Amino acid sequence: ATAPKSVEFWMCDLEEMMRQSLLDWTIKAKEAYNEDDREQWFFQYPAAAISTIDQVEWTTNAANAIGVIHDGSNPEGLQDFLDFSINQINKMVNVIRMDLTNIQRSVMANLIVIDVHARDVTKRLIRDKVNAITDFAWICQLRYYWDEDSIDDQHGVIVRQTNAWFFYGWEYLGVVPRLVITPLTDKCFMTVT
């Protein structure tokens, strides 16, 4: 018989399984994401998966809006995206007014804070007349990209800001309350990256 693993090895195995579980749930949340039934989607997966995919979707949609401005097919791409974002936030406010559990209410409050910040960023992008994904006003934003090629290596999401990029770490965050995300918070994130 072999001796059981020491606690250090057991903790490393536990951490590995945590990361793999969060990645697996996030893959499922991404596959299930649909704008038409987003209000039900919020509660079908762990909060970390929902939050991550929410930010991936914002990055994708904002980049697409900038792309249609750049190629000339829709000079109002970011304004259209802003209108879409405001509509999403309004729907989220309606959800949070429903009879929810404490955890569901916390999930929604966190997502609203994130999406209101994203709305404010979109307004700044419009104000700064961003028309290419190479514009600094876009590059300096904290952006989350889905990366199908890195899933086998237990990654799946790349986080970018300015010239820095790194794989999302899949740390378990739980449902911690967020008070607000401000332009100062953005500057702190930029300094850290």
Short mmCIF file of C-alpha atoms in Angstrom, two decimals:
data_model
loop_
_atom_site.label_atom_id
_atom_site.label_comp_id
_atom_site.label_asym_id
_atom_site.label_seq_id
_atom_site.Cartn_x
_atom_site.Cartn_y
_atom_site.Cartn_z
CA ALA A 1 0.00 0.00 0.00
CA THR A 2 1.17 3.53 -0.68
CA ALA A 3 1.19 6.33 1.83
CA PRO A 4 -1.53 8.93 1.37
CA LYS A 5 -0.54 12.21 -0.23
CA SER A 6 0.68 14.94 2.05
CA VAL A 7 -1.65 17.88 2.58
CA GLU A 8 0.35 20.10 0.20
CA PHE A 9 -0.27 17.72 -2.72
CA TRP A 10 -3.90 17.29 -1.76
CA MET A 11 -4.37 21.10 -1.74
CA CYS A 12 -2.74 21.38 -5.17
CA ASP A 13 -5.12 18.72 -6.49
CA LEU A 14 -8.04 20.59 -4.95
CA GLU A 15 -6.93 23.83 -6.60
CA GLU A 16 -6.57 22.07 -9.96
CA MET A 17 -10.11 20.68 -9.69
CA MET A 18 -11.47 24.10 -8.68
CA ARG A 19 -9.97 25.70 -11.78
CA GLN A 20 -11.17 22.88 -14.03
CA SER A 21 -14.68 23.03 -12.54
CA LEU A 22 -14.92 26.80 -13.07
CA LEU A 23 -13.68 26.41 -16.65
CA ASP A 24 -16.19 23.60 -17.30
CA TRP A 25 -19.07 25.66 -15.91
CA THR A 26 -17.97 28.70 -17.91
CA ILE A 27 -17.88 26.67 -21.12
CA LYS A 28 -21.44 25.52 -20.40
CA ALA A 29 -22.53 29.09 -19.60
CA LYS A 30 -21.00 30.35 -22.87
CA GLU A 31 -22.72 27.63 -24.89
CA ALA A 32 -26.07 28.45 -23.26
CA TYR A 33 -25.78 32.25 -23.56
CA ASN A 34 -28.63 33.72 -25.55
CA GLU A 35 -29.81 37.33 -25.54
CA ASP A 36 -33.45 36.25 -25.77
CA ASP A 37 -33.48 34.34 -22.47
CA ARG A 38 -30.62 36.07 -20.68
CA GLU A 39 -32.80 36.74 -17.62
CA GLN A 40 -33.13 32.99 -16.95
CA TRP A 41 -29.49 32.31 -17.85
CA PHE A 42 -28.28 34.43 -14.91
CA PHE A 43 -29.28 31.76 -12.39
CA GLN A 44 -28.43 28.56 -14.26
CA TYR A 45 -24.67 28.68 -13.69
CA PRO A 46 -22.23 29.72 -10.94
CA ALA A 47 -21.75 33.46 -10.46
CA ALA A 48 -18.09 33.35 -11.57
CA ALA A 49 -19.07 31.75 -14.90
CA ILE A 50 -21.89 34.25 -15.48
CA SER A 51 -19.68 37.22 -14.65
CA THR A 52 -16.87 36.00 -16.91
CA ILE A 53 -19.14 35.37 -19.90
CA ASP A 54 -20.93 38.69 -19.33
CA GLN A 55 -17.56 40.44 -19.69
CA VAL A 56 -16.55 38.31 -22.70
CA GLU A 57 -19.84 39.22 -24.38
CA TRP A 58 -19.34 42.93 -23.66
CA THR A 59 -15.85 42.83 -25.16
CA THR A 60 -17.06 40.95 -28.24
CA ASN A 61 -20.03 43.25 -28.82
CA ALA A 62 -18.03 46.45 -28.22
CA ALA A 63 -15.27 45.28 -30.58
CA ASN A 64 -17.90 44.42 -33.21
CA ALA A 65 -19.46 47.88 -32.79
CA ILE A 66 -16.06 49.50 -33.29
CA GLY A 67 -15.47 47.22 -36.29
CA VAL A 68 -18.63 48.36 -38.10
CA ILE A 69 -17.61 51.97 -37.52
CA HIS A 70 -14.14 51.25 -38.89
CA ASP A 71 -15.39 49.48 -42.03
CA GLY A 72 -17.98 52.21 -42.64
CA SER A 73 -21.01 49.90 -42.55
CA ASN A 74 -22.48 51.61 -39.46
CA PRO A 75 -21.04 54.93 -38.27
CA GLU A 76 -23.36 54.69 -35.24
CA GLY A 77 -22.14 51.24 -34.17
CA LEU A 78 -21.12 52.27 -30.67
CA GLN A 79 -24.28 54.31 -30.14
CA ASP A 80 -26.36 51.31 -31.20
CA PHE A 81 -24.36 49.14 -28.81
CA LEU A 82 -24.88 51.69 -26.02
CA ASP A 83 -28.65 51.59 -26.62
CA PHE A 84 -28.51 47.78 -26.54
CA SER A 85 -26.50 47.89 -23.27
CA ILE A 86 -28.96 50.28 -21.62
CA ASN A 87 -31.81 47.97 -22.61
CA GLN A 88 -29.95 45.02 -21.06
CA ILE A 89 -29.41 46.95 -17.82
CA ASN A 90 -33.10 47.88 -17.67
CA LYS A 91 -34.02 44.21 -18.01
CA MET A 92 -31.57 43.35 -15.24
CA VAL A 93 -33.15 45.96 -12.97
CA ASN A 94 -36.51 44.29 -13.60
CA VAL A 95 -35.01 40.93 -12.63
CA ILE A 96 -33.55 42.27 -9.38
CA ARG A 97 -37.02 43.58 -8.43
CA MET A 98 -38.38 40.04 -8.54
CA ASP A 99 -38.61 37.68 -5.58
CA LEU A 100 -35.02 36.38 -5.47
CA THR A 101 -32.90 34.50 -2.99
CA ASN A 102 -30.10 36.42 -1.29
CA ILE A 103 -27.50 34.78 -3.53
CA GLN A 104 -29.51 35.53 -6.70
CA ARG A 105 -29.90 39.15 -5.60
CA SER A 106 -26.14 39.40 -4.98
CA VAL A 107 -25.39 37.91 -8.40
CA MET A 108 -27.67 40.44 -10.07
CA ALA A 109 -26.30 43.37 -8.06
CA ASN A 110 -22.74 42.44 -9.08
CA LEU A 111 -23.70 42.06 -12.73
CA ILE A 112 -25.51 45.39 -12.70
CA VAL A 113 -22.42 47.11 -11.28
CA ILE A 114 -20.25 45.50 -13.99
CA ASP A 115 -22.71 46.34 -16.77
CA VAL A 116 -23.23 49.94 -15.60
CA HIS A 117 -19.46 50.36 -15.65
CA ALA A 118 -19.39 48.83 -19.15
CA ARG A 119 -22.12 51.28 -20.20
CA ASP A 120 -20.02 54.17 -18.89
CA VAL A 121 -16.97 52.86 -20.77
CA THR A 122 -19.05 52.67 -23.94
CA LYS A 123 -20.11 56.30 -23.43
CA ARG A 124 -16.43 57.27 -23.09
CA LEU A 125 -15.61 55.38 -26.28
CA ILE A 126 -18.31 57.38 -28.07
CA ARG A 127 -17.08 60.64 -26.53
CA ASP A 128 -13.52 59.84 -27.61
CA LYS A 129 -14.74 59.02 -31.15
CA VAL A 130 -13.18 55.56 -31.15
CA ASN A 131 -13.34 54.11 -34.65
CA ALA A 132 -10.71 51.35 -34.62
CA ILE A 133 -9.74 48.61 -32.18
CA THR A 134 -6.22 50.07 -32.26
CA ASP A 135 -7.36 53.35 -30.66
CA PHE A 136 -5.84 53.84 -27.22
CA ALA A 137 -9.23 54.57 -25.64
CA TRP A 138 -10.20 50.98 -26.55
CA ILE A 139 -6.85 49.32 -25.88
CA CYS A 140 -6.65 50.74 -22.35
CA GLN A 141 -9.91 48.99 -21.36
CA LEU A 142 -9.86 45.71 -19.43
CA ARG A 143 -11.13 43.27 -22.07
CA TYR A 144 -12.02 39.57 -21.83
CA TYR A 145 -11.69 37.38 -24.95
CA TRP A 146 -12.88 33.81 -25.37
CA ASP A 147 -9.97 31.66 -26.59
CA GLU A 148 -11.12 28.27 -27.78
CA ASP A 149 -7.55 27.19 -28.58
CA SER A 150 -6.39 27.43 -24.94
CA ILE A 151 -9.18 25.39 -23.32
CA ASP A 152 -7.17 22.17 -23.36
CA ASP A 153 -4.48 23.97 -21.35
CA GLN A 154 -7.13 24.95 -18.76
CA HIS A 155 -7.36 28.57 -19.89
CA GLY A 156 -10.20 29.56 -22.27
CA VAL A 157 -10.25 33.29 -21.53
CA ILE A 158 -7.58 35.86 -22.28
CA VAL A 159 -7.64 39.16 -20.41
CA ARG A 160 -6.09 42.14 -22.21
CA GLN A 161 -5.34 45.72 -21.29
CA THR A 162 -2.91 48.05 -23.08
CA ASN A 163 0.04 45.89 -24.16
CA ALA A 164 -0.47 43.31 -21.41
CA TRP A 165 -2.34 40.05 -21.70
CA PHE A 166 -2.72 37.01 -19.50
CA PHE A 167 -4.89 33.95 -19.19
CA TYR A 168 -7.83 34.20 -16.82
CA GLY A 169 -6.86 32.40 -13.60
CA TRP A 170 -10.15 30.67 -12.69
CA GLU A 171 -9.88 31.63 -9.03
CA TYR A 172 -13.03 30.96 -7.06
CA LEU A 173 -14.46 34.37 -6.15
CA GLY A 174 -17.88 33.50 -4.80
CA VAL A 175 -20.54 36.19 -4.75
CA VAL A 176 -18.68 39.07 -3.19
CA PRO A 177 -20.42 42.44 -3.20
CA ARG A 178 -19.10 45.18 -5.46
CA LEU A 179 -19.87 48.72 -4.49
CA VAL A 180 -18.81 50.55 -7.61
CA ILE A 181 -16.25 50.58 -10.41
CA THR A 182 -14.94 54.07 -11.12
CA PRO A 183 -12.47 55.62 -13.58
CA LEU A 184 -9.97 55.47 -10.72
CA THR A 185 -10.56 51.70 -10.50
CA ASP A 186 -9.81 51.52 -14.24
CA LYS A 187 -6.56 53.43 -13.74
CA CYS A 188 -5.59 51.08 -10.91
CA PHE A 189 -6.25 48.04 -13.13
CA MET A 190 -4.17 49.62 -15.90
CA THR A 191 -1.31 50.27 -13.48
CA VAL A 192 -1.42 46.68 -12.22
CA THR A 193 -1.46 45.17 -15.72
#
